Amino acid sequence: MRSGLVDDLPVSSSWLSGGIQKEHHQLTPESKAELLVSCVGAHQTGVVRDLMKIIKSHGGQVVKSKSMTLGLKYCLMASVFVGDRDMANTLRLNLNDMAGGLNVSAIWIPDTYHEVLKNYSVHSMRIFGKHQFGVIHTMADSIAALGVQLGDMQSENVARVGSSEMQFKWTGTIEVPDDVQLDAVKETIYKLAEDNMLTVEFE
């Protein structure tokens, strides 16, 4: 085990060496939605209903969504597929004009129909240690230089038991293209963890 790092997790048939669980994805144009919609508003009845009503009225369907409550605010992000560029644009404009105390933003997802698509694998990981500003931003920049990006993620700061010191906990995924060496990505993350006295666990 390296200092400040955890890399001796149990290995089973569904685990790769080093304890990294691999999930393989193949990108196809048909799997790509056209709009990314974010919504922030007061946590009240009918927020999702009103949003979905507008999406449905323009022939749209939600491909994937996530929501959470932060304080007194309700937050939602969703990818939306319409299938018709003009209708999708009308939906985008109408969503951006929504009122009723909602802050809604609908932006285009880059068109992949004419892009060179890459296969990639998803790896889950956790980072925890003393709270420090900018650690995830630094990691995102470092792995982006290798062609890797962050996927789903969640973070929280909690007080350590018996101490006023804040403990940082981050869970998320990294998306590694098949033509990128996983070992190089791991080394980059290991180095960041060592420099910042953090613990990293790969699942």
Short mmCIF file of C-alpha atoms in Angstrom, two decimals, residues 52-188:
data_model
loop_
_atom_site.label_atom_id
_atom_site.label_comp_id
_atom_site.label_asym_id
_atom_site.label_seq_id
_atom_site.Cartn_x
_atom_site.Cartn_y
_atom_site.Cartn_z
CA MET A 52 -41.93 17.81 -17.95
CA LYS A 53 -45.17 19.18 -19.38
CA ILE A 54 -43.26 21.64 -21.56
CA ILE A 55 -40.77 18.98 -22.67
CA LYS A 56 -43.55 16.57 -23.62
CA SER A 57 -45.53 19.24 -25.48
CA HIS A 58 -42.56 19.72 -27.82
CA GLY A 59 -42.17 16.00 -28.51
CA GLY A 60 -39.24 15.64 -26.15
CA GLN A 61 -38.37 12.80 -23.83
CA VAL A 62 -35.97 12.70 -20.90
CA VAL A 63 -33.12 10.28 -21.57
CA LYS A 64 -31.46 10.61 -18.17
CA SER A 65 -32.01 12.81 -15.15
CA LYS A 66 -30.75 13.45 -11.63
CA SER A 67 -32.20 15.64 -8.92
CA MET A 68 -31.40 16.67 -5.36
CA THR A 69 -32.35 19.16 -2.69
CA LEU A 70 -29.70 21.66 -1.62
CA GLY A 71 -30.85 23.71 1.33
CA LEU A 72 -34.25 25.10 0.37
CA LYS A 73 -33.63 24.69 -3.35
CA TYR A 74 -34.62 21.85 -5.66
CA CYS A 75 -32.08 21.06 -8.39
CA LEU A 76 -32.61 18.95 -11.49
CA MET A 77 -30.43 18.09 -14.47
CA ALA A 78 -31.70 16.13 -17.47
CA SER A 79 -30.65 15.19 -20.97
CA VAL A 80 -33.51 15.50 -23.44
CA PHE A 81 -34.03 13.92 -26.85
CA VAL A 82 -36.46 15.39 -29.39
CA GLY A 83 -35.37 13.99 -32.76
CA ASP A 84 -36.10 17.15 -34.72
CA ARG A 85 -33.60 20.00 -34.64
CA ASP A 86 -36.15 22.78 -35.17
CA MET A 87 -38.51 21.46 -32.49
CA ALA A 88 -35.56 20.97 -30.14
CA ASN A 89 -34.55 24.59 -30.67
CA THR A 90 -38.11 25.80 -29.94
CA LEU A 91 -38.11 23.70 -26.78
CA ARG A 92 -34.74 25.13 -25.78
CA LEU A 93 -36.01 28.72 -26.15
CA ASN A 94 -39.25 28.02 -24.27
CA LEU A 95 -37.43 26.32 -21.41
CA ASN A 96 -35.06 29.26 -21.09
CA ASP A 97 -38.10 31.56 -20.84
CA MET A 98 -39.78 29.61 -18.04
CA ALA A 99 -40.94 31.68 -15.07
CA GLY A 100 -42.67 30.77 -11.85
CA GLY A 101 -39.61 31.23 -9.67
CA LEU A 102 -37.56 28.71 -11.63
CA ASN A 103 -34.07 29.24 -12.99
CA VAL A 104 -34.00 27.01 -16.07
CA SER A 105 -31.17 26.68 -18.55
CA ALA A 106 -31.31 24.54 -21.69
CA ILE A 107 -28.18 24.25 -23.82
CA TRP A 108 -27.22 22.23 -26.85
CA ILE A 109 -25.31 18.99 -26.34
CA PRO A 110 -22.56 18.90 -29.02
CA ASP A 111 -23.70 17.07 -32.15
CA THR A 112 -21.86 13.74 -32.47
CA TYR A 113 -23.27 12.59 -35.78
CA HIS A 114 -20.15 13.70 -37.61
CA GLU A 115 -17.65 13.25 -34.79
CA VAL A 116 -15.18 10.40 -34.42
CA LEU A 117 -16.68 8.42 -31.56
CA LYS A 118 -14.54 6.65 -28.96
CA ASN A 119 -15.22 3.70 -26.74
CA TYR A 120 -14.47 4.26 -23.07
CA SER A 121 -14.63 2.54 -19.70
CA VAL A 122 -16.00 3.95 -16.45
CA HIS A 123 -14.13 3.51 -13.17
CA SER A 124 -15.54 4.37 -9.74
CA MET A 125 -13.38 5.97 -7.07
CA ARG A 126 -13.48 7.76 -3.73
CA ILE A 127 -11.27 10.49 -2.30
CA PHE A 128 -11.26 11.60 1.32
CA GLY A 129 -9.07 13.52 3.72
CA LYS A 130 -8.62 16.98 5.16
CA HIS A 131 -10.78 19.59 3.43
CA GLN A 132 -8.86 21.57 0.82
CA PHE A 133 -10.11 23.97 -1.81
CA GLY A 134 -9.51 23.20 -5.48
CA VAL A 135 -8.49 19.53 -5.21
CA ILE A 136 -11.14 18.18 -7.59
CA HIS A 137 -10.54 21.05 -10.01
CA THR A 138 -6.84 20.18 -10.03
CA MET A 139 -7.59 16.50 -10.61
CA ALA A 140 -10.00 17.29 -13.45
CA ASP A 141 -7.33 19.41 -15.16
CA SER A 142 -4.66 16.76 -14.66
CA ILE A 143 -6.62 13.84 -16.09
CA ALA A 144 -8.08 15.98 -18.88
CA ALA A 145 -4.54 16.33 -20.19
CA LEU A 146 -4.63 12.54 -20.68
CA GLY A 147 -7.98 12.64 -22.47
CA VAL A 148 -9.93 11.49 -19.40
CA GLN A 149 -12.95 13.27 -17.96
CA LEU A 150 -14.96 13.15 -14.75
CA GLY A 151 -18.39 11.54 -14.88
CA ASP A 152 -20.93 11.36 -12.08
CA MET A 153 -19.72 12.81 -8.80
CA GLN A 154 -20.85 13.82 -5.34
CA SER A 155 -18.99 15.55 -2.53
CA GLU A 156 -19.59 16.60 1.06
CA ASN A 157 -17.71 18.14 3.95
CA VAL A 158 -18.22 16.69 7.42
CA ALA A 159 -16.62 17.42 10.79
CA ARG A 160 -14.27 14.75 12.09
CA VAL A 161 -15.41 13.00 15.25
CA GLY A 162 -13.96 14.78 18.28
CA SER A 163 -12.47 17.56 16.19
CA SER A 164 -13.50 20.83 14.55
CA GLU A 165 -11.46 19.92 11.47
CA MET A 166 -13.51 19.36 8.32
CA GLN A 167 -13.24 16.05 6.49
CA PHE A 168 -13.64 16.07 2.69
CA LYS A 169 -15.40 13.15 1.00
CA TRP A 170 -15.79 12.79 -2.77
CA THR A 171 -17.21 9.90 -4.76
CA GLY A 172 -17.40 9.80 -8.52
CA THR A 173 -16.40 8.16 -11.77
CA ILE A 174 -13.75 8.77 -14.37
CA GLU A 175 -14.30 7.99 -18.06
CA VAL A 176 -11.17 6.54 -19.66
CA PRO A 177 -11.00 6.14 -23.47
CA ASP A 178 -9.80 2.72 -24.64
CA ASP A 179 -6.69 4.26 -26.21
CA VAL A 180 -5.55 5.76 -22.88
CA GLN A 181 -3.42 3.70 -20.49
CA LEU A 182 -5.26 3.22 -17.20
CA ASP A 183 -1.98 2.94 -15.30
CA ALA A 184 -1.00 6.44 -16.41
CA VAL A 185 -4.32 7.80 -15.15
CA LYS A 186 -3.88 6.04 -11.82
CA GLU A 187 -0.36 7.40 -11.40
CA THR A 188 -1.63 10.94 -12.00
#
